[in-house]
Coordinates of C-alpha atoms and ligand atoms in Angstrom, one line a residue:
M65 CA 59.1 -42.9 -25.7
A66 CA 59.7 -43.9 -22.1
V67 CA 61.5 -41.4 -19.9
N68 CA 64.2 -42.9 -17.7
R69 CA 64.7 -40.4 -14.8
G70 CA 68.4 -39.9 -14.2
L71 CA 69.1 -42.0 -17.3
E72 CA 68.8 -45.1 -15.1
D73 CA 69.4 -48.3 -17.0
V74 CA 70.1 -46.4 -20.2
I75 CA 73.2 -47.6 -22.1
A76 CA 74.6 -44.4 -23.5
A77 CA 78.0 -45.5 -24.9
E78 CA 80.1 -48.5 -25.9
S79 CA 83.3 -48.6 -23.8
S80 CA 86.2 -51.0 -23.3
I81 CA 87.6 -49.1 -20.3
C82 CA 85.7 -50.3 -17.3
K83 CA 83.0 -52.8 -16.3
V84 CA 80.9 -52.3 -13.2
D85 CA 78.9 -55.4 -12.4
G86 CA 76.3 -54.1 -9.9
E87 CA 74.7 -57.4 -9.2
K88 CA 77.9 -59.3 -8.4
G89 CA 79.8 -56.3 -7.0
H90 CA 82.7 -56.6 -9.4
L91 CA 84.7 -53.7 -10.8
I92 CA 87.1 -54.3 -13.8
Y93 CA 89.5 -51.9 -15.4
R94 CA 90.5 -53.0 -18.9
G95 CA 90.0 -56.7 -18.0
Y96 CA 91.7 -56.6 -14.6
D97 CA 89.8 -57.0 -11.4
I98 CA 90.0 -54.1 -9.0
D99 CA 91.1 -56.4 -6.2
D100 CA 94.1 -57.5 -8.2
L101 CA 95.1 -54.0 -9.1
A102 CA 94.6 -52.6 -5.6
E103 CA 96.8 -55.3 -4.1
H104 CA 99.6 -55.4 -6.8
S105 CA 99.6 -52.3 -8.9
T106 CA 100.4 -48.6 -8.6
Y107 CA 98.4 -45.6 -9.5
E108 CA 100.7 -44.7 -12.4
E109 CA 100.4 -48.2 -13.8
V110 CA 96.7 -47.9 -13.7
V111 CA 96.8 -44.5 -15.5
Y112 CA 98.8 -46.2 -18.3
L113 CA 96.4 -49.1 -18.4
L114 CA 93.3 -46.9 -18.6
W115 CA 94.8 -44.7 -21.4
F116 CA 96.6 -47.3 -23.5
G117 CA 94.5 -50.4 -22.9
R118 CA 97.2 -52.6 -21.4
L119 CA 99.6 -52.7 -18.5
P120 CA 103.0 -50.9 -19.4
V121 CA 106.3 -52.6 -19.8
K122 CA 109.1 -51.1 -17.7
E123 CA 110.3 -48.5 -20.2
E124 CA 106.8 -47.3 -20.8
L125 CA 106.1 -46.9 -17.1
D126 CA 109.4 -45.2 -16.5
K127 CA 108.6 -42.8 -19.3
L128 CA 105.2 -42.0 -17.8
H129 CA 106.8 -41.4 -14.3
K130 CA 109.3 -39.1 -15.9
E131 CA 106.7 -37.1 -17.8
L132 CA 104.5 -36.8 -14.7
G133 CA 107.5 -35.7 -12.6
A134 CA 108.5 -33.1 -15.2
N135 CA 105.0 -31.6 -15.3
R136 CA 104.0 -31.3 -11.7
K137 CA 105.1 -27.6 -11.4
L138 CA 102.3 -25.1 -12.1
P139 CA 102.7 -22.1 -14.3
E140 CA 103.8 -19.1 -12.2
D141 CA 100.7 -17.1 -13.2
V142 CA 98.4 -19.8 -11.9
V143 CA 100.1 -19.8 -8.5
K144 CA 100.0 -16.0 -8.5
A145 CA 96.2 -16.0 -9.3
M146 CA 95.6 -18.6 -6.5
R147 CA 97.3 -16.3 -4.0
M148 CA 94.7 -13.6 -4.9
W149 CA 91.6 -15.8 -4.4
P150 CA 89.5 -15.6 -1.2
K151 CA 91.1 -17.8 1.4
E152 CA 87.7 -19.3 2.3
S153 CA 87.1 -20.6 -1.3
V154 CA 86.1 -24.2 -1.3
P155 CA 89.0 -26.4 -2.6
M156 CA 86.8 -27.9 -5.3
E157 CA 86.1 -24.4 -6.6
V158 CA 89.8 -23.7 -6.6
L159 CA 90.6 -27.0 -8.4
R160 CA 87.8 -26.3 -11.0
T161 CA 89.0 -22.7 -11.7
A162 CA 92.7 -23.5 -11.7
T163 CA 92.3 -26.5 -14.0
S164 CA 90.3 -24.3 -16.4
M165 CA 93.0 -21.6 -16.2
L166 CA 95.8 -24.2 -17.0
S167 CA 94.5 -24.5 -20.6
M168 CA 95.6 -20.9 -21.3
Y169 CA 99.2 -22.0 -20.5
D170 CA 99.1 -25.4 -22.1
P171 CA 101.3 -25.6 -25.3
D172 CA 98.8 -28.0 -26.8
A173 CA 95.7 -26.1 -25.8
N174 CA 94.3 -25.8 -29.4
E175 CA 95.3 -29.3 -30.6
N176 CA 92.7 -32.0 -30.4
D177 CA 94.5 -35.1 -31.9
R178 CA 95.1 -38.1 -29.7
A179 CA 98.9 -37.5 -29.1
A180 CA 98.2 -33.9 -28.0
N181 CA 95.3 -35.1 -25.8
V182 CA 97.5 -37.7 -24.1
R183 CA 100.1 -34.9 -23.5
K184 CA 97.4 -32.7 -22.0
A185 CA 96.0 -35.6 -19.9
T186 CA 99.5 -36.3 -18.6
R187 CA 100.0 -32.6 -17.6
L188 CA 96.6 -32.5 -15.9
T189 CA 97.3 -35.7 -14.0
A190 CA 100.6 -34.1 -12.8
Q191 CA 99.3 -30.6 -12.1
M192 CA 95.9 -31.3 -10.4
P193 CA 97.5 -32.8 -7.2
T194 CA 99.8 -29.8 -7.0
I195 CA 96.8 -27.4 -7.2
V196 CA 95.1 -29.1 -4.3
A197 CA 98.2 -29.3 -2.1
Y198 CA 99.2 -25.7 -2.9
W199 CA 95.8 -24.4 -2.1
D200 CA 95.9 -25.8 1.4
C201 CA 99.3 -24.2 1.9
I202 CA 98.2 -20.8 0.5
R203 CA 95.0 -20.6 2.5
N204 CA 96.8 -21.5 5.7
G205 CA 99.8 -19.3 5.1
R206 CA 102.2 -22.2 4.8
E207 CA 105.2 -22.3 2.4
V208 CA 104.7 -23.5 -1.1
V209 CA 107.6 -25.8 -2.1
D210 CA 108.6 -27.1 -5.6
P211 CA 107.6 -30.6 -6.5
K212 CA 110.3 -33.3 -6.7
P213 CA 110.4 -35.0 -10.1
N214 CA 111.1 -38.4 -8.7
H215 CA 108.0 -38.6 -6.5
S216 CA 105.0 -40.7 -7.4
T217 CA 101.6 -39.0 -7.5
A218 CA 100.7 -40.0 -4.0
A219 CA 104.2 -39.1 -2.6
S220 CA 104.2 -35.7 -4.4
F221 CA 100.8 -34.8 -3.1
L222 CA 101.6 -35.5 0.5
Y223 CA 105.1 -33.8 0.2
L224 CA 103.6 -30.6 -1.3
L225 CA 100.6 -30.6 1.2
H226 CA 103.1 -30.7 4.1
S227 CA 105.3 -28.0 2.7
G228 CA 108.3 -30.2 1.8
K229 CA 108.1 -32.8 4.7
E230 CA 108.9 -36.3 3.2
P231 CA 105.8 -38.5 3.7
D232 CA 106.2 -41.9 5.3
E233 CA 105.9 -45.1 3.4
V234 CA 102.6 -46.3 4.9
A235 CA 100.9 -43.0 4.1
V236 CA 102.2 -43.1 0.5
K237 CA 101.1 -46.7 0.0
S238 CA 97.7 -46.0 1.5
L239 CA 97.0 -43.0 -0.6
D240 CA 98.4 -44.8 -3.7
M241 CA 95.8 -47.6 -3.2
A242 CA 93.0 -45.1 -2.6
L243 CA 94.0 -43.4 -5.9
I244 CA 93.8 -46.8 -7.7
L245 CA 90.4 -47.5 -6.3
H246 CA 89.0 -44.1 -7.3
A247 CA 90.6 -43.9 -10.8
E248 CA 87.7 -45.0 -12.9
H249 CA 84.1 -46.0 -12.7
E250 CA 82.4 -46.2 -16.1
L251 CA 79.7 -43.7 -16.9
N252 CA 79.3 -42.0 -13.5
A253 CA 77.9 -38.5 -13.5
S254 CA 81.3 -36.6 -13.8
T255 CA 82.6 -39.0 -16.5
F256 CA 79.4 -38.6 -18.5
A257 CA 79.8 -34.8 -18.1
A258 CA 83.3 -35.1 -19.5
R259 CA 82.2 -37.2 -22.5
V260 CA 79.3 -34.7 -23.2
A261 CA 81.8 -31.8 -23.3
A262 CA 84.4 -33.7 -25.3
G263 CA 81.7 -34.9 -27.7
T264 CA 81.1 -31.3 -28.9
L265 CA 84.8 -31.3 -29.9
S266 CA 85.6 -28.9 -27.2
D267 CA 89.0 -29.3 -25.6
M268 CA 90.4 -31.6 -22.8
H269 CA 90.6 -28.9 -20.2
S270 CA 86.9 -27.9 -20.8
A271 CA 85.8 -31.5 -20.5
V272 CA 87.8 -32.0 -17.3
T273 CA 86.5 -28.8 -15.8
A274 CA 82.9 -29.9 -16.5
A275 CA 83.7 -33.2 -14.8
I276 CA 85.2 -31.5 -11.7
G277 CA 82.0 -29.4 -11.5
A278 CA 79.8 -32.6 -11.5
L279 CA 82.0 -34.4 -9.0
K280 CA 81.7 -31.6 -6.5
G281 CA 78.0 -32.5 -5.7
P282 CA 77.2 -34.4 -2.5
L283 CA 75.3 -37.1 -4.4
H284 CA 78.6 -37.9 -6.2
G285 CA 82.2 -37.2 -5.0
G286 CA 81.1 -34.7 -2.4
A287 CA 79.7 -37.5 -0.2
N288 CA 83.1 -38.4 1.3
Q289 CA 83.5 -35.0 3.1
E290 CA 79.9 -35.3 4.4
V291 CA 80.8 -38.7 5.9
I292 CA 83.6 -37.2 8.1
K293 CA 81.4 -34.3 9.0
M294 CA 78.8 -36.8 10.3
L295 CA 81.5 -38.9 12.2
L296 CA 82.8 -35.7 13.8
E297 CA 79.3 -34.7 14.9
I298 CA 78.6 -38.2 16.3
K299 CA 81.9 -37.9 18.3
E300 CA 81.7 -41.2 20.3
L301 CA 80.9 -44.9 19.5
N302 CA 78.0 -44.8 22.0
N303 CA 76.3 -42.0 20.1
V304 CA 76.2 -43.8 16.8
E305 CA 73.0 -45.7 17.3
P306 CA 70.7 -42.8 18.4
Y307 CA 72.2 -40.6 15.7
I308 CA 71.7 -43.0 12.9
K309 CA 68.2 -44.1 14.0
K310 CA 67.2 -40.4 14.2
M311 CA 68.6 -39.8 10.7
F312 CA 66.5 -42.6 9.4
A313 CA 63.4 -41.5 11.3
D314 CA 63.8 -38.0 9.8
R315 CA 64.1 -39.7 6.4
K316 CA 67.6 -38.2 5.8
K317 CA 70.1 -39.7 3.4
L318 CA 73.1 -41.4 4.9
M319 CA 76.1 -40.1 3.0
G320 CA 78.5 -42.8 1.8
F321 CA 75.7 -45.4 1.4
G322 CA 73.7 -46.5 -1.6
H323 CA 74.6 -46.7 -5.2
R324 CA 72.9 -46.3 -8.6
V325 CA 74.6 -49.5 -10.0
Y326 CA 75.8 -51.6 -7.1
K327 CA 73.0 -53.7 -5.6
V328 CA 75.6 -55.5 -3.3
Q329 CA 78.7 -54.3 -1.6
D330 CA 80.9 -51.8 -3.6
P331 CA 84.1 -53.8 -4.1
R332 CA 86.2 -50.7 -3.4
A333 CA 84.7 -50.4 0.1
F334 CA 86.3 -53.7 1.1
H335 CA 89.9 -52.4 0.6
L336 CA 89.1 -49.0 2.2
R337 CA 87.6 -50.7 5.2
K338 CA 90.7 -52.7 5.7
M339 CA 92.9 -49.7 5.2
S340 CA 90.8 -47.6 7.7
E341 CA 91.2 -50.3 10.3
A342 CA 95.0 -50.7 9.7
L343 CA 95.6 -47.0 9.8
G344 CA 93.6 -46.6 13.0
K345 CA 95.6 -49.4 14.7
R346 CA 98.9 -48.0 13.5
A347 CA 98.0 -44.6 15.0
N348 CA 96.4 -46.1 18.1
E349 CA 93.2 -44.3 17.2
T350 CA 90.7 -46.9 16.2
K351 CA 87.7 -44.7 17.1
W352 CA 87.0 -43.6 13.5
Y353 CA 87.1 -47.1 12.2
E354 CA 84.9 -48.4 15.0
M355 CA 82.3 -45.7 14.6
S356 CA 82.3 -46.3 10.8
A357 CA 81.9 -50.1 11.3
R358 CA 78.9 -49.5 13.7
V359 CA 77.3 -47.1 11.2
E360 CA 77.7 -49.7 8.5
Q361 CA 76.1 -52.4 10.6
L362 CA 73.1 -50.2 11.5
A363 CA 72.6 -49.1 7.8
K364 CA 72.6 -52.8 6.8
E365 CA 70.2 -53.9 9.6
E366 CA 67.8 -51.0 9.5
K367 CA 67.7 -50.1 5.7
K368 CA 69.6 -52.9 3.9
L369 CA 72.0 -50.2 2.7
N370 CA 75.5 -51.0 1.6
C371 CA 78.4 -48.5 1.9
N372 CA 80.0 -47.1 -1.2
V373 CA 83.6 -46.0 -2.0
D374 CA 83.1 -42.7 -0.1
F375 CA 82.3 -44.1 3.3
Y376 CA 85.6 -45.6 4.4
S377 CA 87.7 -43.3 2.3
A378 CA 86.6 -40.6 4.8
S379 CA 88.2 -42.3 7.8
V380 CA 91.2 -43.3 5.8
Y381 CA 92.0 -39.6 4.7
H382 CA 91.2 -38.4 8.2
M383 CA 93.8 -40.8 9.6
L384 CA 96.3 -39.6 7.0
G385 CA 95.8 -36.1 8.5
I386 CA 94.2 -34.7 5.4
P387 CA 91.7 -31.8 5.9
S388 CA 88.2 -32.9 5.2
D389 CA 87.4 -30.4 2.5
L390 CA 90.3 -31.9 0.5
F391 CA 88.6 -35.4 0.3
T392 CA 86.6 -34.6 -2.8
P393 CA 89.6 -32.9 -4.5
I394 CA 91.6 -36.1 -3.8
F395 CA 88.8 -38.1 -5.6
A396 CA 89.3 -35.7 -8.6
I397 CA 93.2 -36.0 -8.7
S398 CA 92.6 -39.8 -9.0
R399 CA 89.6 -39.7 -11.3
I400 CA 91.4 -37.5 -13.9
A401 CA 92.8 -40.9 -15.1
G402 CA 89.3 -42.2 -15.9
W403 CA 88.0 -38.9 -17.2
A404 CA 90.9 -38.7 -19.7
A405 CA 90.5 -42.3 -20.8
H406 CA 86.9 -41.6 -21.6
I407 CA 87.6 -38.3 -23.4
L408 CA 90.2 -40.2 -25.5
E409 CA 87.7 -43.0 -26.2
Q410 CA 84.9 -40.5 -27.0
L411 CA 87.1 -38.7 -29.5
S412 CA 88.3 -41.9 -31.1
D413 CA 84.8 -42.5 -32.5
N414 CA 82.9 -39.3 -31.8
R415 CA 79.3 -38.6 -32.1
L416 CA 77.7 -35.5 -30.5
I417 CA 75.8 -36.5 -27.3
R418 CA 72.4 -34.9 -27.6
P419 CA 69.4 -36.8 -26.1
E420 CA 65.8 -35.5 -26.2
A421 CA 63.3 -34.4 -23.5
E422 CA 59.7 -35.3 -23.3
Y423 CA 58.0 -31.8 -23.4
T424 CA 55.5 -31.3 -20.6
G425 CA 54.9 -27.6 -21.0
E426 CA 52.2 -25.6 -22.7
I427 CA 51.7 -25.0 -26.4
N428 CA 49.9 -22.5 -28.6
L429 CA 50.3 -19.5 -26.3
K430 CA 50.1 -16.1 -27.9
Y431 CA 52.6 -13.3 -27.0
V432 CA 51.0 -10.8 -24.6
P433 CA 52.4 -7.2 -24.4
I434 CA 54.0 -6.3 -21.1
D435 CA 51.3 -3.8 -20.1
K436 CA 48.7 -6.6 -20.3
R437 CA 50.6 -9.3 -18.4
E438 CA 49.5 -8.4 -14.9
E439 CA 45.9 -9.3 -15.7
L440 CA 47.1 -12.5 -17.2
V441 CA 49.3 -13.4 -14.2
S442 CA 46.5 -12.6 -11.7
A443 CA 44.0 -14.7 -13.8
K444 CA 46.4 -17.6 -13.7
N445 CA 46.9 -17.3 -9.9
Ligands
LIG1490 N1 70.5 -43.2 2.8 C1 69.2 -43.5 3.0 N2 68.4 -44.0 2.1 C2 68.9 -44.2 0.8 C3 70.3 -43.9 0.5 C4 71.1 -43.4 1.6 N3 72.3 -43.1 1.4 N4 70.5 -44.3 -0.7 C5 69.4 -44.7 -1.2 N5 68.4 -44.7 -0.3 C6 67.0 -45.1 -0.5 C7 66.3 -43.9 -1.0 O1 65.7 -43.1 0.1 C8 65.2 -44.6 -1.8 O2 64.2 -45.1 -0.9 P1 62.7 -44.9 -1.3 O3 62.5 -45.7 -2.6 O4 62.0 -45.5 -0.1 O5 62.4 -43.5 -1.5 C9 65.9 -45.8 -2.4 O6 67.0 -46.1 -1.5 C10 66.5 -45.5 -3.8 O7 67.4 -44.3 -3.7 P2 67.6 -43.2 -4.8 O8 68.3 -42.0 -4.2 O9 66.4 -43.0 -5.6 O10 68.6 -44.0 -5.7 P3 69.6 -43.4 -6.8 O11 70.0 -44.5 -7.7 O12 69.0 -42.2 -7.5 O13 70.8 -42.8 -5.9 C11 72.7 -42.3 -4.8 C12 72.0 -43.3 -5.8 C13 74.1 -42.7 -4.7 C14 72.5 -40.9 -5.3 C15 72.0 -42.5 -3.4 O14 72.2 -43.8 -2.9 C16 72.5 -41.4 -2.4 O15 72.1 -40.3 -2.4 N6 73.6 -41.8 -1.6 C17 74.2 -40.9 -0.7 C18 75.2 -40.1 -1.4 C19 76.4 -40.9 -1.7 O16 77.0 -41.6 -0.9 N7 76.9 -40.7 -2.9 C20 78.1 -41.3 -3.4 C21 77.8 -42.3 -4.5 S1 79.2 -43.3 -4.9

């Protein structure tokens, strides 16, 4: 049996949720091109599309808005617990732990049928942005305000993050588009983790908690905060070239570049690049966009590397005034849509996910009593 390191090129599931065409650079959610959805849709419409397989009619979308609005508040005990956690906790740790804790307060916690799982997915989609926004308030000693039921996901997040200050329309629209672009991406590492957990017939909260843990790593969702860290270190446009050339000379990886599946430009980067430029112009602070564009040009020239979704999302969130360690949690509050769609799909025709390993260790060893092991260890060394 051939071993595919990192399961590269292995088809591990049939799915009708999302197609990633890495050769052509196309991304399709349930038949719709991401460019079309990014330009014309809303995050809530995309949530409905991913979970139910088609775009909603008005009443269906209104109902989803209402259910999300009614579920954004966190159980009192979860907020109390968050207040007790160390203030320096990484927001992804907080999101992972609070999400797991929510299952103990969920009325459907022990139900695993589709209707109960859709209700749990709806609650998680509503609650996760509140966790992230509240944590930033709690750790910085700002007031925690109640969510407004009529807010969209993007508006609610910004409103709660800024302790009850109504967000402006451009910020809401930009974040909404970023949420659409991050909502789903086939069998990426965190989605696979979610499907593996769901496949054991564990529960929705466990599967989402596993996914959050996988997303946290810098080779996956964690890359976007590494990008802004790098841009802040570079400081000025003039410093970009020596900084990037040194990185390549030191054989360091450039965060926000490269992709396991895309061999050409990540189609999501196109929209985020435009957004980064527009937000920079609007704020009269084009430096972050210009530095990013120069990094992109050098990466292409020197290493033929294309940027991925994480690269320009960093300057977009920075221009929206979002603290850098909330970038990966924002990825999670969007990707819950895709994770839930995959958990529902996995459970609709479940088979335990259990691959095999090619054993490369020893065989036929005989147990050695502990008082004889020193000789054995020194003989081996
Ligand atoms: N910077 C520099 N070189 C890179 C690179 C990057 N971001 N991404 C890939 N490469 C190079 C590797 O060094 C390797 O070169 P080599 O064959 O000379 O050793 C080659 O391209 C293949 O890379 P590899 O890491 O083996 O590919 P992968 O499919 O396992 O990895 C990623 C995909 C995403 C993990 C990888 O591109 C990466 O680490 N990117 C940075 C993190 C990031 O942005 N993650 C978010 C993904 S959406």
